[in-house]
Coordinates of C-alpha atoms in Angstrom, one line a residue:
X687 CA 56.7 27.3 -43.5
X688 CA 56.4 23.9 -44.8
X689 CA 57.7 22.2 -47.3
X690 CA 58.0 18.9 -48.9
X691 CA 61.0 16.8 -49.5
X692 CA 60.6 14.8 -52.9
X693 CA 63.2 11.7 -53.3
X694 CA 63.4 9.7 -56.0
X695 CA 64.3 6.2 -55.4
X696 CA 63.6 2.5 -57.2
X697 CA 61.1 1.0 -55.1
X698 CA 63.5 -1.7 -54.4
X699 CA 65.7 0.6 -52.3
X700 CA 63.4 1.6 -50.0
X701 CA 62.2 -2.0 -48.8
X702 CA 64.9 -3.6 -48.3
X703 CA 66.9 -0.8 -46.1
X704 CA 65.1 -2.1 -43.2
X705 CA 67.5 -4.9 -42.5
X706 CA 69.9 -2.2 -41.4
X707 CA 70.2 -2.1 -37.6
X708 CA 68.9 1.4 -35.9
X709 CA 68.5 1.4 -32.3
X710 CA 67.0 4.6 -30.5
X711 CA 65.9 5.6 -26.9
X712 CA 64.1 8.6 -25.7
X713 CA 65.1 10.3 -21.9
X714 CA 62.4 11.4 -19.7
X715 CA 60.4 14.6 -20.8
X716 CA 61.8 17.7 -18.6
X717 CA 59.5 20.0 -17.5
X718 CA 60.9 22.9 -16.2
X719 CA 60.9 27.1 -17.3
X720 CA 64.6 27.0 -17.2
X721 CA 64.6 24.5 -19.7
X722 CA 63.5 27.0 -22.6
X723 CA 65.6 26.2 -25.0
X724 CA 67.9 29.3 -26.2
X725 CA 68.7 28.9 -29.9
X726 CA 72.1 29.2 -29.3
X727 CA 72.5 26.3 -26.9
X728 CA 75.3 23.7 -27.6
X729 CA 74.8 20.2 -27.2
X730 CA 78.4 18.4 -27.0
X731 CA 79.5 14.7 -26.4
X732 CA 82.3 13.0 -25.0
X733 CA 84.7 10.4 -26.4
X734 CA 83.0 7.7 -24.1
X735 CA 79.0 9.1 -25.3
X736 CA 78.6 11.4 -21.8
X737 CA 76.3 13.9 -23.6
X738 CA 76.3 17.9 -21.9
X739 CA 74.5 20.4 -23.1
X740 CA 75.8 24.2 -22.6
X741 CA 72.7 26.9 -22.6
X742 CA 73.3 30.4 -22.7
X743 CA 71.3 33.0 -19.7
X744 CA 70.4 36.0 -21.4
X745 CA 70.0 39.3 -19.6
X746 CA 68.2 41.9 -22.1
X747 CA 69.3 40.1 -25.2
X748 CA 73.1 40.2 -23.8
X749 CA 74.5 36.9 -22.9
X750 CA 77.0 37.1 -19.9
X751 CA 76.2 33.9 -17.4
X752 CA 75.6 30.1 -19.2
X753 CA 74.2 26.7 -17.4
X754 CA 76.4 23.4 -18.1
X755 CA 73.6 20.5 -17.8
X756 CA 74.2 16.8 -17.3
X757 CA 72.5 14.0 -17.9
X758 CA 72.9 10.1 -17.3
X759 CA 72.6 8.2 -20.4
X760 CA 69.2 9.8 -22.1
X761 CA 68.1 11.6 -19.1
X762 CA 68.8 15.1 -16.7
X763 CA 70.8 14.6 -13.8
X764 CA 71.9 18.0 -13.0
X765 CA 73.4 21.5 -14.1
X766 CA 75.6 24.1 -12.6
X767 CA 75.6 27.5 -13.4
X768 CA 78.8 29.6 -14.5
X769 CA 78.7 33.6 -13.8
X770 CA 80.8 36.0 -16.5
X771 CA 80.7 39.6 -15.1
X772 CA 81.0 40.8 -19.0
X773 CA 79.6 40.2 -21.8
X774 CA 80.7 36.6 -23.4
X775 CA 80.1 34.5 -26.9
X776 CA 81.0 31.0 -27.0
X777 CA 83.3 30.1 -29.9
X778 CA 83.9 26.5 -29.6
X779 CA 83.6 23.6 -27.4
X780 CA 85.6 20.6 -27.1
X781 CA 85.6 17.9 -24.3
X782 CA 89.3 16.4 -23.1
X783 CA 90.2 14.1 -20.5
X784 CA 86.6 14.4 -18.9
X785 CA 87.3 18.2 -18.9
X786 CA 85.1 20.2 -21.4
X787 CA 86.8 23.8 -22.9
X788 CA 84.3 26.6 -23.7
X789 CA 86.7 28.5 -26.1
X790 CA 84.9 31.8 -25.1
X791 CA 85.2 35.9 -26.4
X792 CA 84.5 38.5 -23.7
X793 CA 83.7 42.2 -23.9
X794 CA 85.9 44.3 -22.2
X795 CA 86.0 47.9 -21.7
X796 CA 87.3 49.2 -25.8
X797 CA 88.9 45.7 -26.4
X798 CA 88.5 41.7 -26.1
X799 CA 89.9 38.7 -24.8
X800 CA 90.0 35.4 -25.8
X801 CA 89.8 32.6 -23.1
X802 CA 88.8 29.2 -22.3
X803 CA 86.6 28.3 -19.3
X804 CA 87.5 24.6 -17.9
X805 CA 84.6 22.5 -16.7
X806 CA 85.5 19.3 -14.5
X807 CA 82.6 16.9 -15.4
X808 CA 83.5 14.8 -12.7
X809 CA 83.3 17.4 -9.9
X810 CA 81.8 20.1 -11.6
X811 CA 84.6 22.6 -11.0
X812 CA 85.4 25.6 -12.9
X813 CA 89.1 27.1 -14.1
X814 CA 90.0 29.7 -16.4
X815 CA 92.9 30.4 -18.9
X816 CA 93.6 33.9 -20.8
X817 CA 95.2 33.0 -23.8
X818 CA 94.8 36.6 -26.0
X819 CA 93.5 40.1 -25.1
X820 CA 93.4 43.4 -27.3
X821 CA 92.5 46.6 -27.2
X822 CA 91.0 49.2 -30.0
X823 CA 93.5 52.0 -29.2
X824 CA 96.5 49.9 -29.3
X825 CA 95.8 47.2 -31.7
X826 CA 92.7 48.2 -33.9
X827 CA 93.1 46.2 -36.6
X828 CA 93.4 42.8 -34.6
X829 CA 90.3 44.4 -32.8
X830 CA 88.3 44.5 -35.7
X831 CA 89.1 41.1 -36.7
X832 CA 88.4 40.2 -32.8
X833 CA 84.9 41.6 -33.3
X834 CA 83.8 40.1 -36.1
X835 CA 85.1 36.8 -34.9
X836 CA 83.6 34.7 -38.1
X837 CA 86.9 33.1 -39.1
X838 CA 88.2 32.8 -35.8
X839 CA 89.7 29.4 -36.0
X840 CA 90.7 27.0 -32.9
X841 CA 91.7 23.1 -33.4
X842 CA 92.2 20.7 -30.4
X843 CA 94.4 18.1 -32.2
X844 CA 97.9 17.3 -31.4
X845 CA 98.1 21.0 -29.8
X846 CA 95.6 23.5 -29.4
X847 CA 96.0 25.8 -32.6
X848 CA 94.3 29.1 -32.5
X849 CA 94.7 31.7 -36.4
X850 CA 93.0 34.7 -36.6
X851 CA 93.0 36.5 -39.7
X852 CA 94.2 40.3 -39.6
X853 CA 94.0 43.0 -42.2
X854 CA 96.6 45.6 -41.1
X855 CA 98.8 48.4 -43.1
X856 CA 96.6 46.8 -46.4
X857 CA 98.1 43.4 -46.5
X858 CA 96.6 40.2 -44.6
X859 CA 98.2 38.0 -42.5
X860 CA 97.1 35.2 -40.2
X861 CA 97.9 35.0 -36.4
X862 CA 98.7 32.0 -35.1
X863 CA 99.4 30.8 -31.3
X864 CA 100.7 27.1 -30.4
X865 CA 99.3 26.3 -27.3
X866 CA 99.9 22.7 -25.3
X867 CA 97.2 20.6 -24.4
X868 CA 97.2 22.6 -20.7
X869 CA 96.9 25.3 -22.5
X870 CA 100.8 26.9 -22.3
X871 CA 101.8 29.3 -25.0
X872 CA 104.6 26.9 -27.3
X873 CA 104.7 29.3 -30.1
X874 CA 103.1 32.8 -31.9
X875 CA 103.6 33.3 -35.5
X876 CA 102.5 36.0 -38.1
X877 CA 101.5 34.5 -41.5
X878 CA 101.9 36.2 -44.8
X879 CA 100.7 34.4 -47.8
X880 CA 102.3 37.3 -49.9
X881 CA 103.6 40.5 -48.1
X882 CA 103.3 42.1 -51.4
X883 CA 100.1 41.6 -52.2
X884 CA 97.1 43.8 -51.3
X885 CA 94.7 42.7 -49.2
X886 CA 92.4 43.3 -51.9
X887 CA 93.8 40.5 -53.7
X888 CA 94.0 38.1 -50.4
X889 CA 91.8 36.1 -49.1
X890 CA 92.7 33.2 -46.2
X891 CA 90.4 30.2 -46.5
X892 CA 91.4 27.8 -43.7
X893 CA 93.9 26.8 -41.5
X894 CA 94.6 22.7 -41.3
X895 CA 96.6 20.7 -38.6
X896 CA 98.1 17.5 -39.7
X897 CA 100.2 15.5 -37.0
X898 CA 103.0 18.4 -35.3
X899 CA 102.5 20.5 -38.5
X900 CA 100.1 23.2 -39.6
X901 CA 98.7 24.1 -43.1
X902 CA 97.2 27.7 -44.0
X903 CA 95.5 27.5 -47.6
X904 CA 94.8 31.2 -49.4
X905 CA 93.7 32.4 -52.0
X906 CA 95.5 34.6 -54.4
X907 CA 94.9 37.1 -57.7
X908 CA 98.1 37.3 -58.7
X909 CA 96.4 39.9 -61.6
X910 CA 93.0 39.9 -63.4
X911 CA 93.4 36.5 -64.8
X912 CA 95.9 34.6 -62.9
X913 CA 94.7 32.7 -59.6
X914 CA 96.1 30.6 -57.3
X915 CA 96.1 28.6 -54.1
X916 CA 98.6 28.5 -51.9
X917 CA 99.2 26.2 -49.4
X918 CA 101.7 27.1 -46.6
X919 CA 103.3 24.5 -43.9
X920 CA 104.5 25.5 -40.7
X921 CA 107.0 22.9 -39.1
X922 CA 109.1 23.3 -36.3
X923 CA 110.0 26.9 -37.6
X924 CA 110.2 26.3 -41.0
X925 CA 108.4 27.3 -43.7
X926 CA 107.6 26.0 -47.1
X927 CA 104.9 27.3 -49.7
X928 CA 103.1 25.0 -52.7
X929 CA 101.1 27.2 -55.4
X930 CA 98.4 25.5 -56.7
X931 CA 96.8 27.4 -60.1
X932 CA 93.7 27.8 -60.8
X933 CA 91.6 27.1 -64.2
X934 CA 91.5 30.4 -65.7
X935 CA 88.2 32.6 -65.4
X936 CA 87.1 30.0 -63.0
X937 CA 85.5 30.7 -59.4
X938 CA 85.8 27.7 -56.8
X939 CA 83.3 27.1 -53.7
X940 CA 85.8 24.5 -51.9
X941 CA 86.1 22.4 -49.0
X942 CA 89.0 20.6 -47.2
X943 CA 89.5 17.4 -45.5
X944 CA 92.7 15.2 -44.8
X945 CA 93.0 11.2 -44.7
X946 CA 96.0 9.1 -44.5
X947 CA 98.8 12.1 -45.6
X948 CA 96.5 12.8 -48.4
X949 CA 95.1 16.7 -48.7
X950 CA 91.8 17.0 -50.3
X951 CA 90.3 20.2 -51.7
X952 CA 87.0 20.0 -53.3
X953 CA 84.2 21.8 -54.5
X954 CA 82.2 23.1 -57.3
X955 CA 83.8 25.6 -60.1
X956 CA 82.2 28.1 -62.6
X957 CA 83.3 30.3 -65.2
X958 CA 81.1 33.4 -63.9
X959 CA 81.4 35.1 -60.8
X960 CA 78.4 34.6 -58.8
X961 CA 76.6 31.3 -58.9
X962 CA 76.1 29.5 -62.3
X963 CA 78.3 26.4 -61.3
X964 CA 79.4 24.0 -64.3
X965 CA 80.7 20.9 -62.0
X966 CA 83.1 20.2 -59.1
X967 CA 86.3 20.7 -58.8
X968 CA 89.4 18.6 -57.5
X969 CA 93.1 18.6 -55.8
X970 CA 94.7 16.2 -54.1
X971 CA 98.1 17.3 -52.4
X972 CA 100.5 14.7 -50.7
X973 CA 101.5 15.8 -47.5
X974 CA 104.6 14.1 -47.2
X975 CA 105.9 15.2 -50.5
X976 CA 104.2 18.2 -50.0
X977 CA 103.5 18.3 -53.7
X978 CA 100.1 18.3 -56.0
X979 CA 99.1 14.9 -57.0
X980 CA 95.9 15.5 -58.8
X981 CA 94.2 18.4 -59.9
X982 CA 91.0 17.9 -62.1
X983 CA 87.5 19.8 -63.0
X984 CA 84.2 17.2 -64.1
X985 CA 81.1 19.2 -65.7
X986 CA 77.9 17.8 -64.2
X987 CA 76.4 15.1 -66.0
X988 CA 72.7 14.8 -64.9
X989 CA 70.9 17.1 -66.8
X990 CA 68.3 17.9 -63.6
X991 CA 71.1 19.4 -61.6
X992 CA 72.4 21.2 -64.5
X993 CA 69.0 23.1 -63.8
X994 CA 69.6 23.8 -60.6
X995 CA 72.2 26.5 -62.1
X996 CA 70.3 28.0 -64.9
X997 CA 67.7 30.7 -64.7
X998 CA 66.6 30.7 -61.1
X999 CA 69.9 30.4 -59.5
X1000 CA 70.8 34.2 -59.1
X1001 CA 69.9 36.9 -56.5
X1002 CA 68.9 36.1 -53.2
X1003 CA 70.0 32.8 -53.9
X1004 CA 73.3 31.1 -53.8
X1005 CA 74.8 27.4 -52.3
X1006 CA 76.6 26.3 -49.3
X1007 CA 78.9 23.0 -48.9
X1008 CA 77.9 21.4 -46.1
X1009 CA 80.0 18.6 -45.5
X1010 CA 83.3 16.9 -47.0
X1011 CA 83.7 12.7 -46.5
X1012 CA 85.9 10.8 -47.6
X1013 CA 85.9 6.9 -47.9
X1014 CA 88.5 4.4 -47.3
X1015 CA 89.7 4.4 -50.5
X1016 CA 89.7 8.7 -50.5
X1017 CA 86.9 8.5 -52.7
X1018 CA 85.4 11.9 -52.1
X1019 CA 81.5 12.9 -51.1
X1020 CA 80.2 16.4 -51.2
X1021 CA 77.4 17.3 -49.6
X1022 CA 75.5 21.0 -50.5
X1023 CA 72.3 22.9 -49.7
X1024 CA 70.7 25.6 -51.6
X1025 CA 69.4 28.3 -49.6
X1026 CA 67.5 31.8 -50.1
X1027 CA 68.2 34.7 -48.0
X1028 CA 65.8 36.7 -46.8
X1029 CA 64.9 39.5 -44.3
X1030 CA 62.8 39.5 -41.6
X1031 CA 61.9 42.7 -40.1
X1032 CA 62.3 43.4 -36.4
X1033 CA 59.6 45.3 -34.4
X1034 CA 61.0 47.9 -31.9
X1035 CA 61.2 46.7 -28.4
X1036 CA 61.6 43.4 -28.5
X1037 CA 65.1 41.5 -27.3
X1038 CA 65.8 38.6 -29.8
X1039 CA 67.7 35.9 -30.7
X1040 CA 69.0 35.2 -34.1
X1041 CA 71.4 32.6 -35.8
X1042 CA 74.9 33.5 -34.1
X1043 CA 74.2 36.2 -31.7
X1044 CA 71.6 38.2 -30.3
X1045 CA 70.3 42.1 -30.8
X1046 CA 68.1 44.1 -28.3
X1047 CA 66.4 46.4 -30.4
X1048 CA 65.9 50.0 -28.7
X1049 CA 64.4 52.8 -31.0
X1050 CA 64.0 51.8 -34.7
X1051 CA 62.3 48.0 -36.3
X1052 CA 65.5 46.7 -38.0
X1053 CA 66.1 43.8 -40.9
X1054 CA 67.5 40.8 -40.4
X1055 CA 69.1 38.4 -43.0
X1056 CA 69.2 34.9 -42.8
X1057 CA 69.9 31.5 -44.5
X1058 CA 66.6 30.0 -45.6
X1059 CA 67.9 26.6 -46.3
X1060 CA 66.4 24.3 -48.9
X1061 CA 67.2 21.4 -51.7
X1062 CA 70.2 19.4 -51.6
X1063 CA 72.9 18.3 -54.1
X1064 CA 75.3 15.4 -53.6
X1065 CA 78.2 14.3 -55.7
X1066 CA 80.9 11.7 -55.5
X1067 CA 84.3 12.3 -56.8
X1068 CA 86.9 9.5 -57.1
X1069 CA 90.5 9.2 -55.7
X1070 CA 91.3 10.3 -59.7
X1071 CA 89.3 13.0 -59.6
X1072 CA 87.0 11.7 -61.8
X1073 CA 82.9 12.6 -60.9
X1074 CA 81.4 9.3 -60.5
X1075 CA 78.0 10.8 -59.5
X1076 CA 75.9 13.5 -58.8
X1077 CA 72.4 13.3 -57.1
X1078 CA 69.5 16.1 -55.6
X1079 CA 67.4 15.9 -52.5
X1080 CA 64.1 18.2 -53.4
X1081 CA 62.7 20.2 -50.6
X1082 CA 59.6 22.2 -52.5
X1083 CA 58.0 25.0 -50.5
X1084 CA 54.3 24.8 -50.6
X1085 CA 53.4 27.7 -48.3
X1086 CA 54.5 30.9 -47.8
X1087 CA 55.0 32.7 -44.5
X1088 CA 57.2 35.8 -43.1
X1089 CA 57.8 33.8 -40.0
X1090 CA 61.3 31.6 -39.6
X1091 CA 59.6 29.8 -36.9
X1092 CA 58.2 27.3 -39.1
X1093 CA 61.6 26.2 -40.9
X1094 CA 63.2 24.6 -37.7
X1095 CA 61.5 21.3 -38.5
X1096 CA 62.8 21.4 -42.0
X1097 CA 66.2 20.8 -41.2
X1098 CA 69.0 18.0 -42.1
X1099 CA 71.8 16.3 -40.4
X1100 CA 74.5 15.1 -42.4
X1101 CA 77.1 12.1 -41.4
X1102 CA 79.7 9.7 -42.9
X1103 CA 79.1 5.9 -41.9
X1104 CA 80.0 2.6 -43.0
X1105 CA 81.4 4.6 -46.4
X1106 CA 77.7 5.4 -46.9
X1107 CA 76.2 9.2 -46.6
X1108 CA 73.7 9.4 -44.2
X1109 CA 71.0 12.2 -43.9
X1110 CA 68.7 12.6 -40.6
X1111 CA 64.8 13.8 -41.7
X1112 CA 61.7 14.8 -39.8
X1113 CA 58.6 14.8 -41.9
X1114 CA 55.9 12.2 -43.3
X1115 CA 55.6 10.0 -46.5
X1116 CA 53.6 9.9 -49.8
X1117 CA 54.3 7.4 -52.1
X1118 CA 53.6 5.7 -55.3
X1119 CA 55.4 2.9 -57.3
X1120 CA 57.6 5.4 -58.7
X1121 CA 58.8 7.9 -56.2
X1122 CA 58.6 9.0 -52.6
X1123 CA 57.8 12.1 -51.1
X1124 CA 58.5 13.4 -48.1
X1125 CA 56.7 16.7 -46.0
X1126 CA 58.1 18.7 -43.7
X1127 CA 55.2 19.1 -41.1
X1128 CA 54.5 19.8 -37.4
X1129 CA 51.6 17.4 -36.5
X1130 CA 52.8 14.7 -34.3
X1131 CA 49.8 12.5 -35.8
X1132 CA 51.5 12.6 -39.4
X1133 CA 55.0 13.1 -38.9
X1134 CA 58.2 10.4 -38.4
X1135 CA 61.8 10.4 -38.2
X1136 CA 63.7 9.2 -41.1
X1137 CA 67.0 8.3 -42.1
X1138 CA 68.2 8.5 -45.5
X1139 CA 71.2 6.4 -46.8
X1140 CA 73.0 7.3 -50.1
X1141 CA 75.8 4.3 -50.9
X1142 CA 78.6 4.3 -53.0
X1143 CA 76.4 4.0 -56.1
X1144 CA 74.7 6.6 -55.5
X1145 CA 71.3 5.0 -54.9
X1146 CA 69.2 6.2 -52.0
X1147 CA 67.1 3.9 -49.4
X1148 CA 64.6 5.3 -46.6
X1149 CA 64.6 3.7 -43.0
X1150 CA 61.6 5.0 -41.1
X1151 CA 63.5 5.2 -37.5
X1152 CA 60.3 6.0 -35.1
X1153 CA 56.9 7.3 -35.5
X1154 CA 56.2 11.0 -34.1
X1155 CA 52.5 10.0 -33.3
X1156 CA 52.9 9.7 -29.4
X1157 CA 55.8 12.0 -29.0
X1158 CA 55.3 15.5 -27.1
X1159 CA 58.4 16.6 -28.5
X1160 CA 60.3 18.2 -32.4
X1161 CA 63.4 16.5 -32.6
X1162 CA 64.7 18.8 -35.4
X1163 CA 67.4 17.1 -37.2
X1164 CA 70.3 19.6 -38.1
X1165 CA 70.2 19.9 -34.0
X1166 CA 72.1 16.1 -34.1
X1167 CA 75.4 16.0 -32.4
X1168 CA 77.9 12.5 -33.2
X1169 CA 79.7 10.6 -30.8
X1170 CA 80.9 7.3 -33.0
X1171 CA 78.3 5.7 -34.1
X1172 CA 75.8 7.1 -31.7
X1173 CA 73.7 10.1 -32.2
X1174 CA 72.1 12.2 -29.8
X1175 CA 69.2 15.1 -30.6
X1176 CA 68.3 17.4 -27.8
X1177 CA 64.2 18.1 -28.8
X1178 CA 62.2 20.9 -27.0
X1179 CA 58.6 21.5 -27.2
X1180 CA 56.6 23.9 -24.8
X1181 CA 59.1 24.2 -22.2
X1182 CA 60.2 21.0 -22.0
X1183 CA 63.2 19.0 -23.3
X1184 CA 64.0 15.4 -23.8
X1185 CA 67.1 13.8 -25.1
X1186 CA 67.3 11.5 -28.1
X1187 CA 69.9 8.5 -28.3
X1188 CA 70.4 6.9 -31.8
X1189 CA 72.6 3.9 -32.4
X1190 CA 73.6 2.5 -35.8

């Protein structure tokens, strides 16, 4: 499928962006039959820019064993390879103390466990920690939840926090279990944001840790038109609860992010159910006063991405936040993607692969959804909550095609630097004195890798970072992992793999 990715910019804008300093460096192309790149594989950098990659060994669609793979700078040293007699899904990774944490689910007989496998980088030694395991019999709600795993949340910042989300006896609470940095139980807590509320009228939307205390934000219909969030703190033991209400008949798609004490929740609002959104929405919480600062709701004021909502927006096709930044000054910076979903139909008899886990497909051709990602909307809310700016990336699809295969090139990777949005690109130029287009294509011959910079103003500039024609390799975009102010892309191409190093 291929596409094309029209930005608007004064002509200005795109000359004089290459003053800015972009330094890459390509490893040496590895060519070996291991090296097929699963789509699941997780590329992960240290806080010193050691990059690992971790890459999943299949077994008839079923993922029990993984490799760990080093490399030196930009190129393959080595890997080891780590054997699960079960069935096993990698949650998270994090790297530590040279140590990296595969925060892993396994399979067991009617039940799961939670664990984290511990790989020394330095002498390639493995360990292993249980930290949870439940069975269907005993437990089935915290089995279910267990299962579907999707809000499973685990952060590595003062102490390893790990919330799961259970709906038991009709009413939802979250589980949560303290953990030390070695990985020692400190605490276990059950969460209610209202143990007299249905589940029905419940829904937990993250958990946040700030410092030695922890933040679970919900969402609550208090009846048909009264809606609130509320925000519960955890510290040593005690609890205390902050509601924060809702514009009435408004739906919220939000986001969360916290800089100096300062809680940030933002998104966009509408007055209908599904889709249809008006503007973005605003609160800013103080968590030292633990008390709501600003709360505030802009309408869009470009007239273009007013159209975004109106007509088409409806059915298959709805809008994700990507990313929340915020500035120095907690100016806030949303970054969205439209997307369409869409099936695909499965043939019988064939194992694949799709986006989060895999299916072996045994008697019947089954259908797939997925996230067929396109256009992109930016805005830039003040520290008043006031919408300084909102602005659309176009990606136009000019040929039609049942495959996902030919999507992976269209992809973007977002990142927060120098108080300037930054958006990674593969594709090739047209331009004129007025605009600049650019296409997402395959051929090498055509094709470059682009940054695009959006600044404070809101104006966008193009830096062409290297030319595709000589490569043998797609460095798709979205596949960027950060380390600082270096970037690394892990490319693949015909059985082969080569790393990427990118500094700004």
């Amino acid at each position: 499928m291929k596409y094309k990715l029209a930005l608007f910019f004064l002509w200005f804008a795109i000359t004089n962006l290459q003053s800015q300093n972009i330094d890459f460096k390509k490893g040496e192309i590895v060519k070996d039959r291991l090296f097929l790149r699963d789509k699941n594989e997780i590329s992960i950098t240290d806080d010193t820019g050691n990059f690992y990659t971790i890459r999943p060994e299949r077994s008839s669609g079923f993922f029990y064993n993984y490799f760990v793979e080093f490399y030196n700078d930009v190129d393959f040293t080595e890997r080891i390879k780590i054997k699960s007699e079960k069935k096993i899904k990698i949650l998270k990774t994090f790297i530590k103390n040279r140590k990296i944490y595969l925060f892993i689910k396994e399979e067991l007989k009617k039940g799961f466990s939670l664990r984290f496998d511990i790989i020394d980088t330095q002498n390639k030694s493995k360990s292993q920690k249980e930290v949870l395991k439940v069975y269907k019999k005993s437990n089935p709600s915290f089995y279910k939840s267990l299962k579907e795993d999707s809000f499973i949340y685990l952060d590595n910042n003062a102490n390893i926090i790990l919330s799961i989300p259970v709906k038991e006896d009709k009413k939802t609470f979250v589980f949560v279990k303290v953990l030390s940095k070695k990985l020692e139980t400190l605490s276990e807590h059950k969460i209610f944001a209202d143990d007299s509320l249905s589940s029905k009228y419940t829904r937990y939307l993250s958990t946040i840790q700030f410092k030695n205390t922890i933040y679970f934000l919900f969402n609550l219909s208090l009846n048909k038109k009264d809606r609130i969030y509320r925000l519960i703190e955890l510290k040593d033991e005690k609890k205390k609860t902050l509601d924060i209400p809702i514009a009435t008949n408004t739906y919220e798609l939000i986001a969360t992010k916290v800089k100096n004490s300062e809680l940030i929740i933002s998104g966009l609002y509408s007055k209908k159910v599904k889709g249809g959104f008006e503007g973005v929405t605003y609160y800013k919480i103080g968590l030292n006063t633990f008390s709501l600062n600003v709360q505030k709701q802009s309408v869009f004021k470009n007239d273009k991405i007013k159209n975004y909502f109106k007509g088409f927006f409806r059915n298959n096709r709805s809008i994700d936040i990507k990313n929340i930044f915020l500035d120095e000054d907690l100016n806030t910076y949303l970054v969205s993607q439209f997307y369409i979903l869409r099936r695909q139909s499965i043939p019988i008899g064939i194992p694949i692969a799709t986006i989060g886990s895999s299916v072996l497909i045994t008697f019947n051709p089954i259908s797939i959804k997925y996230k067929l990602y396109d256009d992109l909307l930016m805005c830039k809310i003040n520290n008043n909550g006031d919408l300084d700016w909102e602005k659309s990336l176009e990606f136009a699809e000019i040929e039609r095609t049942s495959s996902r295969s030919n999507k992976k090139d269209s992809s973007v990777f977002a990142f927060f630097y120098e108080n300037n949005i930054n958006l990674l690109v593969n594709g090739y130029i047209k331009n004129n004195a007025k605009k600049v287009i650019i296409k997402q294509d395959k051929r090498f011959s055509k094709t470059k890798f682009y940054n695009v910079k959006i600044d404070s103003t809101g104006t966008k500039y193009l830096k062409t970072i290297f030319s595709n024609k000589d490569s043998d390799i797609i460095f798709r975009a979205g596949q960027t992992v950060l380390s600082d102010n270096i970037l690394y892309n892990l490319g693949q191409g015909n059985m082969r793999k080569q790393l990427l190093k990118i500094k700004f």
